[in-house]
PDB file of N, CA and C in Angstrom:
ATOM      1  N   MET C  76     -27.379  -4.222   7.636  1.00  0.00           N
ATOM      2  CA  MET C  76     -26.635  -3.646   6.561  1.00  0.00           C
ATOM      3  C   MET C  76     -25.194  -3.464   7.024  1.00  0.00           C
ATOM      4  N   ARG C  77     -24.263  -3.741   6.114  1.00  0.00           N
ATOM      5  CA  ARG C  77     -22.869  -3.771   6.458  1.00  0.00           C
ATOM      6  C   ARG C  77     -22.234  -2.406   6.471  1.00  0.00           C
ATOM      7  N   GLY C  78     -22.718  -1.458   5.793  1.00  0.00           N
ATOM      8  CA  GLY C  78     -22.092  -0.123   5.774  1.00  0.00           C
ATOM      9  C   GLY C  78     -22.687   0.765   4.722  1.00  0.00           C
ATOM     10  N   ARG C  79     -22.176   1.945   4.593  1.00  0.00           N
ATOM     11  CA  ARG C  79     -22.775   2.885   3.635  1.00  0.00           C
ATOM     12  C   ARG C  79     -21.860   3.125   2.425  1.00  0.00           C
ATOM     13  N   SER C  80     -20.672   2.469   2.452  1.00  0.00           N
ATOM     14  CA  SER C  80     -19.750   2.755   1.342  1.00  0.00           C
ATOM     15  C   SER C  80     -19.201   1.437   0.849  1.00  0.00           C
ATOM     16  N   ILE C  81     -19.044   1.261  -0.413  1.00  0.00           N
ATOM     17  CA  ILE C  81     -18.444   0.052  -0.961  1.00  0.00           C
ATOM     18  C   ILE C  81     -16.945   0.161  -0.850  1.00  0.00           C
ATOM     19  N   VAL C  82     -16.380   1.309  -1.078  1.00  0.00           N
ATOM     20  CA  VAL C  82     -14.925   1.485  -1.064  1.00  0.00           C
ATOM     21  C   VAL C  82     -14.587   2.363   0.206  1.00  0.00           C
ATOM     22  N   PRO C  83     -13.551   2.020   0.906  1.00  0.00           N
ATOM     23  CA  PRO C  83     -13.234   2.752   2.145  1.00  0.00           C
ATOM     24  C   PRO C  83     -12.950   4.246   1.858  1.00  0.00           C
ATOM     25  N   THR C  84     -13.387   5.053   2.814  1.00  0.00           N
ATOM     26  CA  THR C  84     -13.188   6.488   2.679  1.00  0.00           C
ATOM     27  C   THR C  84     -11.817   6.916   3.233  1.00  0.00           C
ATOM     28  N   GLN C  85     -11.436   8.134   2.864  1.00  0.00           N
ATOM     29  CA  GLN C  85     -10.163   8.692   3.400  1.00  0.00           C
ATOM     30  C   GLN C  85     -10.179   8.717   4.914  1.00  0.00           C
ATOM     31  N   ARG C  86     -11.378   8.971   5.475  1.00  0.00           N
ATOM     32  CA  ARG C  86     -11.492   9.014   6.954  1.00  0.00           C
ATOM     33  C   ARG C  86     -11.110   7.642   7.548  1.00  0.00           C
ATOM     34  N   ASN C  87     -11.598   6.563   6.946  1.00  0.00           N
ATOM     35  CA  ASN C  87     -11.277   5.226   7.424  1.00  0.00           C
ATOM     36  C   ASN C  87      -9.775   4.973   7.324  1.00  0.00           C
ATOM     37  N   LYS C  88      -9.145   5.383   6.250  1.00  0.00           N
ATOM     38  CA  LYS C  88      -7.725   5.213   6.074  1.00  0.00           C
ATOM     39  C   LYS C  88      -6.964   5.986   7.143  1.00  0.00           C
ATOM     40  N   LEU C  89      -7.388   7.195   7.409  1.00  0.00           N
ATOM     41  CA  LEU C  89      -6.725   8.102   8.378  1.00  0.00           C
ATOM     42  C   LEU C  89      -6.869   7.472   9.795  1.00  0.00           C
ATOM     43  N   LEU C  90      -8.068   7.051  10.101  1.00  0.00           N
ATOM     44  CA  LEU C  90      -8.276   6.457  11.440  1.00  0.00           C
ATOM     45  C   LEU C  90      -7.451   5.181  11.633  1.00  0.00           C
ATOM     46  N   GLY C  91      -7.338   4.377  10.610  1.00  0.00           N
ATOM     47  CA  GLY C  91      -6.533   3.189  10.646  1.00  0.00           C
ATOM     48  C   GLY C  91      -5.060   3.523  10.862  1.00  0.00           C
ATOM     49  N   ALA C  92      -4.584   4.546  10.159  1.00  0.00           N
ATOM     50  CA  ALA C  92      -3.180   4.950  10.305  1.00  0.00           C
ATOM     51  C   ALA C  92      -2.905   5.528  11.708  1.00  0.00           C
ATOM     52  N   ILE C  93      -3.823   6.348  12.177  1.00  0.00           N
ATOM     53  CA  ILE C  93      -3.653   6.911  13.529  1.00  0.00           C
ATOM     54  C   ILE C  93      -3.606   5.823  14.590  1.00  0.00           C
ATOM     55  N   SER C  94      -4.522   4.815  14.497  1.00  0.00           N
ATOM     56  CA  SER C  94      -4.521   3.759  15.482  1.00  0.00           C
ATOM     57  C   SER C  94      -3.284   2.936  15.323  1.00  0.00           C
ATOM     58  N   ALA C  95      -2.766   2.723  14.148  1.00  0.00           N
ATOM     59  CA  ALA C  95      -1.475   1.978  13.999  1.00  0.00           C
ATOM     60  C   ALA C  95      -0.349   2.716  14.687  1.00  0.00           C
ATOM     61  N   VAL C  96      -0.306   4.035  14.561  1.00  0.00           N
ATOM     62  CA  VAL C  96       0.734   4.789  15.224  1.00  0.00           C
ATOM     63  C   VAL C  96       0.572   4.706  16.721  1.00  0.00           C
ATOM     64  N   MET C  97      -0.646   4.802  17.236  1.00  0.00           N
ATOM     65  CA  MET C  97      -0.892   4.722  18.670  1.00  0.00           C
ATOM     66  C   MET C  97      -0.438   3.303  19.202  1.00  0.00           C
ATOM     67  N   ILE C  98      -0.766   2.262  18.462  1.00  0.00           N
ATOM     68  CA  ILE C  98      -0.314   0.917  18.871  1.00  0.00           C
ATOM     69  C   ILE C  98       1.163   0.841  18.869  1.00  0.00           C
ATOM     70  N   GLY C  99       1.779   1.437  17.834  1.00  0.00           N
ATOM     71  CA  GLY C  99       3.262   1.437  17.742  1.00  0.00           C
ATOM     72  C   GLY C  99       3.918   2.116  18.954  1.00  0.00           C
ATOM     73  N   ILE C 100       3.334   3.235  19.351  1.00  0.00           N
ATOM     74  CA  ILE C 100       3.872   3.939  20.585  1.00  0.00           C
ATOM     75  C   ILE C 100       3.716   3.106  21.791  1.00  0.00           C
ATOM     76  N   ALA C 101       2.561   2.486  21.945  1.00  0.00           N
ATOM     77  CA  ALA C 101       2.336   1.629  23.126  1.00  0.00           C
ATOM     78  C   ALA C 101       3.265   0.403  23.101  1.00  0.00           C
ATOM     79  N   LEU C 102       3.584  -0.080  21.883  1.00  0.00           N
ATOM     80  CA  LEU C 102       4.467  -1.231  21.753  1.00  0.00           C
ATOM     81  C   LEU C 102       5.884  -0.859  22.187  1.00  0.00           C
ATOM     82  N   VAL C 103       6.325   0.332  21.842  1.00  0.00           N
ATOM     83  CA  VAL C 103       7.613   0.770  22.275  1.00  0.00           C
ATOM     84  C   VAL C 103       7.679   0.879  23.760  1.00  0.00           C
ATOM     85  N   ASP C 104       6.598   1.470  24.358  1.00  0.00           N
ATOM     86  CA  ASP C 104       6.540   1.657  25.805  1.00  0.00           C
ATOM     87  C   ASP C 104       6.612   0.344  26.582  1.00  0.00           C
ATOM     88  N   VAL C 105       5.808  -0.653  26.116  1.00  0.00           N
ATOM     89  CA  VAL C 105       5.836  -1.952  26.857  1.00  0.00           C
ATOM     90  C   VAL C 105       7.114  -2.711  26.621  1.00  0.00           C
ATOM     91  N   THR C 106       7.750  -2.503  25.456  1.00  0.00           N
ATOM     92  CA  THR C 106       9.039  -3.141  25.189  1.00  0.00           C
ATOM     93  C   THR C 106      10.112  -2.556  26.187  1.00  0.00           C
ATOM     94  N   VAL C 107      10.131  -1.258  26.333  1.00  0.00           N
ATOM     95  CA  VAL C 107      11.087  -0.637  27.261  1.00  0.00           C
ATOM     96  C   VAL C 107      10.829  -1.141  28.678  1.00  0.00           C
ATOM     97  N   ALA C 108       9.593  -1.290  29.057  1.00  0.00           N
ATOM     98  CA  ALA C 108       9.210  -1.766  30.390  1.00  0.00           C
ATOM     99  C   ALA C 108       9.445  -3.219  30.571  1.00  0.00           C
ATOM    100  N   GLY C 109       9.653  -3.964  29.488  1.00  0.00           N
ATOM    101  CA  GLY C 109       9.933  -5.407  29.587  1.00  0.00           C
ATOM    102  C   GLY C 109       8.669  -6.271  29.823  1.00  0.00           C
ATOM    103  N   ASN C 110       7.509  -5.757  29.495  1.00  0.00           N
ATOM    104  CA  ASN C 110       6.289  -6.488  29.638  1.00  0.00           C
ATOM    105  C   ASN C 110       6.064  -7.291  28.348  1.00  0.00           C
ATOM    106  N   TRP C 111       6.636  -8.472  28.352  1.00  0.00           N
ATOM    107  CA  TRP C 111       6.720  -9.259  27.082  1.00  0.00           C
ATOM    108  C   TRP C 111       5.397  -9.809  26.637  1.00  0.00           C
ATOM    109  N   ASP C 112       4.481 -10.076  27.529  1.00  0.00           N
ATOM    110  CA  ASP C 112       3.134 -10.532  27.131  1.00  0.00           C
ATOM    111  C   ASP C 112       2.433  -9.437  26.340  1.00  0.00           C
ATOM    112  N   MET C 113       2.536  -8.201  26.821  1.00  0.00           N
ATOM    113  CA  MET C 113       1.909  -7.098  26.103  1.00  0.00           C
ATOM    114  C   MET C 113       2.655  -6.784  24.767  1.00  0.00           C
ATOM    115  N   VAL C 114       3.980  -7.057  24.778  1.00  0.00           N
ATOM    116  CA  VAL C 114       4.707  -6.877  23.484  1.00  0.00           C
ATOM    117  C   VAL C 114       4.122  -7.769  22.416  1.00  0.00           C
ATOM    118  N   VAL C 115       3.825  -9.008  22.788  1.00  0.00           N
ATOM    119  CA  VAL C 115       3.250  -9.944  21.843  1.00  0.00           C
ATOM    120  C   VAL C 115       1.842  -9.479  21.409  1.00  0.00           C
ATOM    121  N   VAL C 116       0.998  -9.138  22.381  1.00  0.00           N
ATOM    122  CA  VAL C 116      -0.360  -8.728  22.044  1.00  0.00           C
ATOM    123  C   VAL C 116      -0.338  -7.478  21.184  1.00  0.00           C
ATOM    124  N   LEU C 117       0.400  -6.476  21.554  1.00  0.00           N
ATOM    125  CA  LEU C 117       0.433  -5.213  20.803  1.00  0.00           C
ATOM    126  C   LEU C 117       1.120  -5.421  19.442  1.00  0.00           C
ATOM    127  N   GLY C 118       2.115  -6.303  19.400  1.00  0.00           N
ATOM    128  CA  GLY C 118       2.756  -6.588  18.112  1.00  0.00           C
ATOM    129  C   GLY C 118       1.803  -7.201  17.121  1.00  0.00           C
ATOM    130  N   LEU C 119       0.955  -8.143  17.590  1.00  0.00           N
ATOM    131  CA  LEU C 119      -0.047  -8.728  16.736  1.00  0.00           C
ATOM    132  C   LEU C 119      -1.105  -7.673  16.367  1.00  0.00           C
ATOM    133  N   GLY C 120      -1.467  -6.864  17.288  1.00  0.00           N
ATOM    134  CA  GLY C 120      -2.418  -5.750  16.989  1.00  0.00           C
ATOM    135  C   GLY C 120      -1.885  -4.810  15.953  1.00  0.00           C
ATOM    136  N   LEU C 121      -0.581  -4.428  16.064  1.00  0.00           N
ATOM    137  CA  LEU C 121       0.024  -3.553  15.103  1.00  0.00           C
ATOM    138  C   LEU C 121       0.104  -4.189  13.729  1.00  0.00           C
ATOM    139  N   LEU C 122       0.451  -5.438  13.704  1.00  0.00           N
ATOM    140  CA  LEU C 122       0.499  -6.160  12.430  1.00  0.00           C
ATOM    141  C   LEU C 122      -0.860  -6.152  11.743  1.00  0.00           C
ATOM    142  N   SER C 123      -1.895  -6.519  12.542  1.00  0.00           N
ATOM    143  CA  SER C 123      -3.221  -6.507  12.006  1.00  0.00           C
ATOM    144  C   SER C 123      -3.668  -5.133  11.463  1.00  0.00           C
ATOM    145  N   GLN C 124      -3.341  -4.074  12.217  1.00  0.00           N
ATOM    146  CA  GLN C 124      -3.729  -2.746  11.805  1.00  0.00           C
ATOM    147  C   GLN C 124      -2.960  -2.333  10.557  1.00  0.00           C
ATOM    148  N   LEU C 125      -1.713  -2.669  10.426  1.00  0.00           N
ATOM    149  CA  LEU C 125      -0.953  -2.317   9.261  1.00  0.00           C
ATOM    150  C   LEU C 125      -1.497  -3.067   8.002  1.00  0.00           C
ATOM    151  N   VAL C 126      -1.872  -4.316   8.177  1.00  0.00           N
ATOM    152  CA  VAL C 126      -2.465  -5.024   7.066  1.00  0.00           C
ATOM    153  C   VAL C 126      -3.780  -4.354   6.661  1.00  0.00           C
ATOM    154  N   LEU C 127      -4.535  -3.968   7.612  1.00  0.00           N
ATOM    155  CA  LEU C 127      -5.812  -3.291   7.369  1.00  0.00           C
ATOM    156  C   LEU C 127      -5.546  -1.953   6.574  1.00  0.00           C
ATOM    157  N   VAL C 128      -4.644  -1.171   7.010  1.00  0.00           N
ATOM    158  CA  VAL C 128      -4.320   0.106   6.376  1.00  0.00           C
ATOM    159  C   VAL C 128      -3.879  -0.066   4.962  1.00  0.00           C
ATOM    160  N   VAL C 129      -3.014  -1.101   4.746  1.00  0.00           N
ATOM    161  CA  VAL C 129      -2.522  -1.355   3.389  1.00  0.00           C
ATOM    162  C   VAL C 129      -3.624  -1.812   2.484  1.00  0.00           C
ATOM    163  N   THR C 130      -4.531  -2.686   2.976  1.00  0.00           N
ATOM    164  CA  THR C 130      -5.605  -3.200   2.098  1.00  0.00           C
ATOM    165  C   THR C 130      -6.680  -2.115   1.916  1.00  0.00           C
ATOM    166  N   LEU C 131      -6.729  -1.070   2.676  1.00  0.00           N
ATOM    167  CA  LEU C 131      -7.712   0.018   2.454  1.00  0.00           C
ATOM    168  C   LEU C 131      -7.286   0.830   1.281  1.00  0.00           C
ATOM    169  N   HIS C 132      -6.024   0.760   0.832  1.00  0.00           N
ATOM    170  CA  HIS C 132      -5.607   1.507  -0.331  1.00  0.00           C
ATOM    171  C   HIS C 132      -5.910   0.744  -1.620  1.00  0.00           C
ATOM    172  N   ALA C 133      -7.220   0.484  -1.812  1.00  0.00           N
ATOM    173  CA  ALA C 133      -7.676  -0.268  -2.983  1.00  0.00           C
ATOM    174  C   ALA C 133      -7.509   0.613  -4.232  1.00  0.00           C
ATOM    175  N   PRO C 134      -7.172   0.016  -5.355  1.00  0.00           N
ATOM    176  CA  PRO C 134      -7.016   0.784  -6.564  1.00  0.00           C
ATOM    177  C   PRO C 134      -8.322   1.162  -7.212  1.00  0.00           C
ATOM    178  N   ARG C 135      -9.409   0.726  -6.663  1.00  0.00           N
ATOM    179  CA  ARG C 135     -10.729   1.066  -7.247  1.00  0.00           C
ATOM    180  C   ARG C 135     -11.184   2.415  -6.799  1.00  0.00           C
ATOM    181  N   PRO C 136     -11.820   3.159  -7.721  1.00  0.00           N
ATOM    182  CA  PRO C 136     -12.294   4.508  -7.356  1.00  0.00           C
ATOM    183  C   PRO C 136     -13.564   4.392  -6.486  1.00  0.00           C
ATOM    184  N   THR C 137     -13.818   5.425  -5.732  1.00  0.00           N
ATOM    185  CA  THR C 137     -15.006   5.447  -4.868  1.00  0.00           C
ATOM    186  C   THR C 137     -16.236   5.804  -5.688  1.00  0.00           C
ATOM    187  N   VAL C 138     -17.317   5.101  -5.493  1.00  0.00           N
ATOM    188  CA  VAL C 138     -18.561   5.328  -6.200  1.00  0.00           C
ATOM    189  C   VAL C 138     -19.643   5.703  -5.165  1.00  0.00           C
ATOM    190  N   SER C 139     -20.202   6.876  -5.291  1.00  0.00           N
ATOM    191  CA  SER C 139     -21.279   7.270  -4.376  1.00  0.00           C
ATOM    192  C   SER C 139     -22.609   6.811  -4.973  1.00  0.00           C
ATOM    193  N   LEU C 140     -23.436   6.230  -4.096  1.00  0.00           N
ATOM    194  CA  LEU C 140     -24.741   5.689  -4.524  1.00  0.00           C
ATOM    195  C   LEU C 140     -25.829   6.292  -3.646  1.00  0.00           C
ATOM    196  N   ARG C 141     -27.017   6.349  -4.244  1.00  0.00           N
ATOM    197  CA  ARG C 141     -28.214   6.733  -3.443  1.00  0.00           C
ATOM    198  C   ARG C 141     -28.398   5.600  -2.424  1.00  0.00           C
ATOM    199  N   GLY C 142     -28.976   5.982  -1.262  1.00  0.00           N
ATOM    200  CA  GLY C 142     -29.222   5.029  -0.173  1.00  0.00           C
ATOM    201  C   GLY C 142     -30.036   3.802  -0.602  1.00  0.00           C
ATOM    202  N   ASP C 143     -31.094   4.011  -1.445  1.00  0.00           N
ATOM    203  CA  ASP C 143     -31.928   2.922  -1.842  1.00  0.00           C
ATOM    204  C   ASP C 143     -31.188   1.936  -2.747  1.00  0.00           C
ATOM    205  N   LEU C 144     -30.314   2.472  -3.609  1.00  0.00           N
ATOM    206  CA  LEU C 144     -29.495   1.598  -4.454  1.00  0.00           C
ATOM    207  C   LEU C 144     -28.549   0.803  -3.652  1.00  0.00           C
ATOM    208  N   PHE C 145     -27.916   1.440  -2.677  1.00  0.00           N
ATOM    209  CA  PHE C 145     -26.951   0.696  -1.822  1.00  0.00           C
ATOM    210  C   PHE C 145     -27.661  -0.420  -1.003  1.00  0.00           C
ATOM    211  N   ARG C 146     -28.854  -0.070  -0.531  1.00  0.00           N
ATOM    212  CA  ARG C 146     -29.605  -1.105   0.257  1.00  0.00           C
ATOM    213  C   ARG C 146     -29.920  -2.307  -0.650  1.00  0.00           C
ATOM    214  N   TRP C 147     -30.326  -2.023  -1.935  1.00  0.00           N
ATOM    215  CA  TRP C 147     -30.614  -3.118  -2.866  1.00  0.00           C
ATOM    216  C   TRP C 147     -29.371  -3.963  -3.107  1.00  0.00           C
ATOM    217  N   LEU C 148     -28.198  -3.293  -3.345  1.00  0.00           N
ATOM    218  CA  LEU C 148     -26.965  -4.022  -3.547  1.00  0.00           C
ATOM    219  C   LEU C 148     -26.640  -4.876  -2.296  1.00  0.00           C
ATOM    220  N   ASP C 149     -26.788  -4.255  -1.157  1.00  0.00           N
ATOM    221  CA  ASP C 149     -26.476  -4.961   0.094  1.00  0.00           C
ATOM    222  C   ASP C 149     -27.358  -6.200   0.298  1.00  0.00           C
ATOM    223  N   GLU C 150     -28.672  -5.981   0.051  1.00  0.00           N
ATOM    224  CA  GLU C 150     -29.603  -7.092   0.199  1.00  0.00           C
ATOM    225  C   GLU C 150     -29.328  -8.169  -0.818  1.00  0.00           C
ATOM    226  N   ARG C 151     -28.986  -7.813  -2.036  1.00  0.00           N
ATOM    227  CA  ARG C 151     -28.679  -8.777  -3.089  1.00  0.00           C
ATOM    228  C   ARG C 151     -27.411  -9.557  -2.724  1.00  0.00           C
ATOM    229  N   SER C 152     -26.438  -8.853  -2.236  1.00  0.00           N
ATOM    230  CA  SER C 152     -25.193  -9.490  -1.811  1.00  0.00           C
ATOM    231  C   SER C 152     -25.422 -10.512  -0.695  1.00  0.00           C
ATOM    232  N   ALA C 153     -26.243 -10.092   0.288  1.00  0.00           N
ATOM    233  CA  ALA C 153     -26.561 -10.998   1.421  1.00  0.00           C
ATOM    234  C   ALA C 153     -27.344 -12.227   0.961  1.00  0.00           C
ATOM    235  N   ALA C 154     -28.226 -12.007  -0.013  1.00  0.00           N
ATOM    236  CA  ALA C 154     -29.074 -13.150  -0.464  1.00  0.00           C
ATOM    237  C   ALA C 154     -28.280 -14.122  -1.333  1.00  0.00           C
ATOM    238  N   THR C 155     -27.324 -13.626  -2.108  1.00  0.00           N
ATOM    239  CA  THR C 155     -26.605 -14.500  -3.100  1.00  0.00           C
ATOM    240  C   THR C 155     -25.204 -14.890  -2.636  1.00  0.00           C
ATOM    241  N   GLY C 156     -24.685 -14.124  -1.644  1.00  0.00           N
ATOM    242  CA  GLY C 156     -23.270 -14.410  -1.197  1.00  0.00           C
ATOM    243  C   GLY C 156     -22.248 -13.818  -2.145  1.00  0.00           C
ATOM    244  N   GLU C 157     -22.712 -13.111  -3.147  1.00  0.00           N
ATOM    245  CA  GLU C 157     -21.772 -12.477  -4.150  1.00  0.00           C
ATOM    246  C   GLU C 157     -21.298 -11.147  -3.565  1.00  0.00           C
ATOM    247  N   PRO C 158     -19.985 -10.839  -3.731  1.00  0.00           N
ATOM    248  CA  PRO C 158     -19.460  -9.591  -3.170  1.00  0.00           C
ATOM    249  C   PRO C 158     -20.134  -8.365  -3.793  1.00  0.00           C
ATOM    250  N   LEU C 159     -20.258  -7.324  -2.952  1.00  0.00           N
ATOM    251  CA  LEU C 159     -20.902  -6.060  -3.435  1.00  0.00           C
ATOM    252  C   LEU C 159     -20.176  -5.515  -4.676  1.00  0.00           C
ATOM    253  N   GLU C 160     -18.857  -5.582  -4.687  1.00  0.00           N
ATOM    254  CA  GLU C 160     -18.073  -5.057  -5.838  1.00  0.00           C
ATOM    255  C   GLU C 160     -18.466  -5.745  -7.139  1.00  0.00           C
ATOM    256  N   ARG C 161     -18.627  -7.079  -7.106  1.00  0.00           N
ATOM    257  CA  ARG C 161     -18.948  -7.827  -8.320  1.00  0.00           C
ATOM    258  C   ARG C 161     -20.357  -7.435  -8.829  1.00  0.00           C
ATOM    259  N   ILE C 162     -21.311  -7.355  -7.908  1.00  0.00           N
ATOM    260  CA  ILE C 162     -22.682  -6.983  -8.266  1.00  0.00           C
ATOM    261  C   ILE C 162     -22.665  -5.563  -8.853  1.00  0.00           C
ATOM    262  N   THR C 163     -21.968  -4.638  -8.230  1.00  0.00           N
ATOM    263  CA  THR C 163     -21.878  -3.298  -8.745  1.00  0.00           C
ATOM    264  C   THR C 163     -21.254  -3.235 -10.105  1.00  0.00           C
ATOM    265  N   ASP C 164     -20.175  -3.996 -10.334  1.00  0.00           N
ATOM    266  CA  ASP C 164     -19.524  -4.043 -11.628  1.00  0.00           C
ATOM    267  C   ASP C 164     -20.489  -4.511 -12.721  1.00  0.00           C
ATOM    268  N   ARG C 165     -21.222  -5.595 -12.409  1.00  0.00           N
ATOM    269  CA  ARG C 165     -22.157  -6.158 -13.357  1.00  0.00           C
ATOM    270  C   ARG C 165     -23.316  -5.140 -13.701  1.00  0.00           C
ATOM    271  N   CYS C 166     -23.763  -4.446 -12.672  1.00  0.00           N
ATOM    272  CA  CYS C 166     -24.854  -3.438 -12.888  1.00  0.00           C
ATOM    273  C   CYS C 166     -24.384  -2.301 -13.727  1.00  0.00           C
ATOM    274  N   VAL C 167     -23.248  -1.824 -13.483  1.00  0.00           N
ATOM    275  CA  VAL C 167     -22.709  -0.686 -14.255  1.00  0.00           C
ATOM    276  C   VAL C 167     -22.361  -1.101 -15.663  1.00  0.00           C
ATOM    277  N   ALA C 168     -21.850  -2.309 -15.826  1.00  0.00           N
ATOM    278  CA  ALA C 168     -21.553  -2.823 -17.202  1.00  0.00           C
ATOM    279  C   ALA C 168     -22.848  -3.007 -18.016  1.00  0.00           C
ATOM    280  N   ALA C 169     -23.909  -3.499 -17.337  1.00  0.00           N
ATOM    281  CA  ALA C 169     -25.167  -3.701 -18.038  1.00  0.00           C
ATOM    282  C   ALA C 169     -25.753  -2.341 -18.442  1.00  0.00           C
ATOM    283  N   TYR C 170     -25.660  -1.338 -17.564  1.00  0.00           N
ATOM    284  CA  TYR C 170     -26.160  -0.009 -17.867  1.00  0.00           C
ATOM    285  C   TYR C 170     -25.411   0.593 -19.010  1.00  0.00           C
ATOM    286  N   ARG C 171     -24.068   0.460 -18.992  1.00  0.00           N
ATOM    287  CA  ARG C 171     -23.220   0.987 -20.110  1.00  0.00           C
ATOM    288  C   ARG C 171     -23.605   0.315 -21.387  1.00  0.00           C
ATOM    289  N   ALA C 172     -23.760  -1.037 -21.350  1.00  0.00           N
ATOM    290  CA  ALA C 172     -24.133  -1.723 -22.595  1.00  0.00           C
ATOM    291  C   ALA C 172     -25.484  -1.316 -23.131  1.00  0.00           C
ATOM    292  N   ASP C 173     -26.390  -1.027 -22.227  1.00  0.00           N
ATOM    293  CA  ASP C 173     -27.716  -0.511 -22.663  1.00  0.00           C
ATOM    294  C   ASP C 173     -27.607   0.842 -23.284  1.00  0.00           C
ATOM    295  N   LEU C 174     -26.757   1.677 -22.745  1.00  0.00           N
ATOM    296  CA  LEU C 174     -26.609   3.056 -23.279  1.00  0.00           C
ATOM    297  C   LEU C 174     -25.869   3.037 -24.644  1.00  0.00           C
ATOM    298  N   THR C 175     -24.852   2.237 -24.738  1.00  0.00           N
ATOM    299  CA  THR C 175     -24.024   2.281 -25.946  1.00  0.00           C
ATOM    300  C   THR C 175     -24.415   1.230 -26.952  1.00  0.00           C
ATOM    301  N   GLY C 176     -25.262   0.272 -26.600  1.00  0.00           N
ATOM    302  CA  GLY C 176     -25.676  -0.790 -27.513  1.00  0.00           C
ATOM    303  C   GLY C 176     -24.580  -1.791 -27.806  1.00  0.00           C
ATOM    304  N   THR C 177     -23.547  -1.825 -26.980  1.00  0.00           N
ATOM    305  CA  THR C 177     -22.491  -2.824 -27.106  1.00  0.00           C
ATOM    306  C   THR C 177     -22.331  -3.607 -25.866  1.00  0.00           C
ATOM    307  N   SER C 178     -21.754  -4.777 -25.972  1.00  0.00           N
ATOM    308  CA  SER C 178     -21.556  -5.656 -24.805  1.00  0.00           C
ATOM    309  C   SER C 178     -20.072  -5.547 -24.379  1.00  0.00           C
ATOM    310  N   ASP C 179     -19.726  -6.075 -23.233  1.00  0.00           N
ATOM    311  CA  ASP C 179     -18.335  -6.107 -22.808  1.00  0.00           C
ATOM    312  C   ASP C 179     -17.498  -6.922 -23.760  1.00  0.00           C
ATOM    313  N   ASP C 180     -18.049  -7.979 -24.318  1.00  0.00           N
ATOM    314  CA  ASP C 180     -17.304  -8.793 -25.272  1.00  0.00           C
ATOM    315  C   ASP C 180     -16.957  -7.965 -26.556  1.00  0.00           C
ATOM    316  N   ASP C 181     -17.861  -7.065 -27.007  1.00  0.00           N
ATOM    317  CA  ASP C 181     -17.580  -6.208 -28.135  1.00  0.00           C
ATOM    318  C   ASP C 181     -16.458  -5.250 -27.799  1.00  0.00           C
ATOM    319  N   ARG C 182     -16.463  -4.709 -26.562  1.00  0.00           N
ATOM    320  CA  ARG C 182     -15.451  -3.720 -26.120  1.00  0.00           C
ATOM    321  C   ARG C 182     -14.072  -4.410 -26.047  1.00  0.00           C
ATOM    322  N   ARG C 183     -14.039  -5.632 -25.531  1.00  0.00           N
ATOM    323  CA  ARG C 183     -12.769  -6.344 -25.375  1.00  0.00           C
ATOM    324  C   ARG C 183     -12.155  -6.705 -26.750  1.00  0.00           C
ATOM    325  N   SER C 184     -12.966  -7.056 -27.718  1.00  0.00           N
ATOM    326  CA  SER C 184     -12.499  -7.472 -29.010  1.00  0.00           C
ATOM    327  C   SER C 184     -12.165  -6.254 -29.921  1.00  0.00           C
ATOM    328  N   GLY C 185     -12.678  -5.075 -29.506  1.00  0.00           N
ATOM    329  CA  GLY C 185     -12.355  -3.886 -30.251  1.00  0.00           C
ATOM    330  C   GLY C 185     -13.317  -3.629 -31.394  1.00  0.00           C
ATOM    331  N   THR C 186     -14.463  -4.304 -31.421  1.00  0.00           N
ATOM    332  CA  THR C 186     -15.420  -4.107 -32.522  1.00  0.00           C
ATOM    333  C   THR C 186     -16.468  -3.078 -32.157  1.00  0.00           C
TER     334      THR C 186
END
């Protein structure tokens, strides 16, 4: 199983930001020391960490699921290769359509 949350938590964002700051401090230190090999390595690490932190700020809201539902989504995703987010979107849309008696096409056309 890949994880317990579809959308990153605030804790993950905070840990990513803290590690980016720590890599930045180490980068300054090795730059002052003139250790150019480590400057390159830490520079790439900092770049990777910053990309990760930026991508963790997804515009999608967090959805909490029961463990059995998440396992089913995860297994379905692994079996089909379809992203968890897409499967979740389809499931919620189907549930909404069942509750309201309308389809997504009806909602988009305004009928």
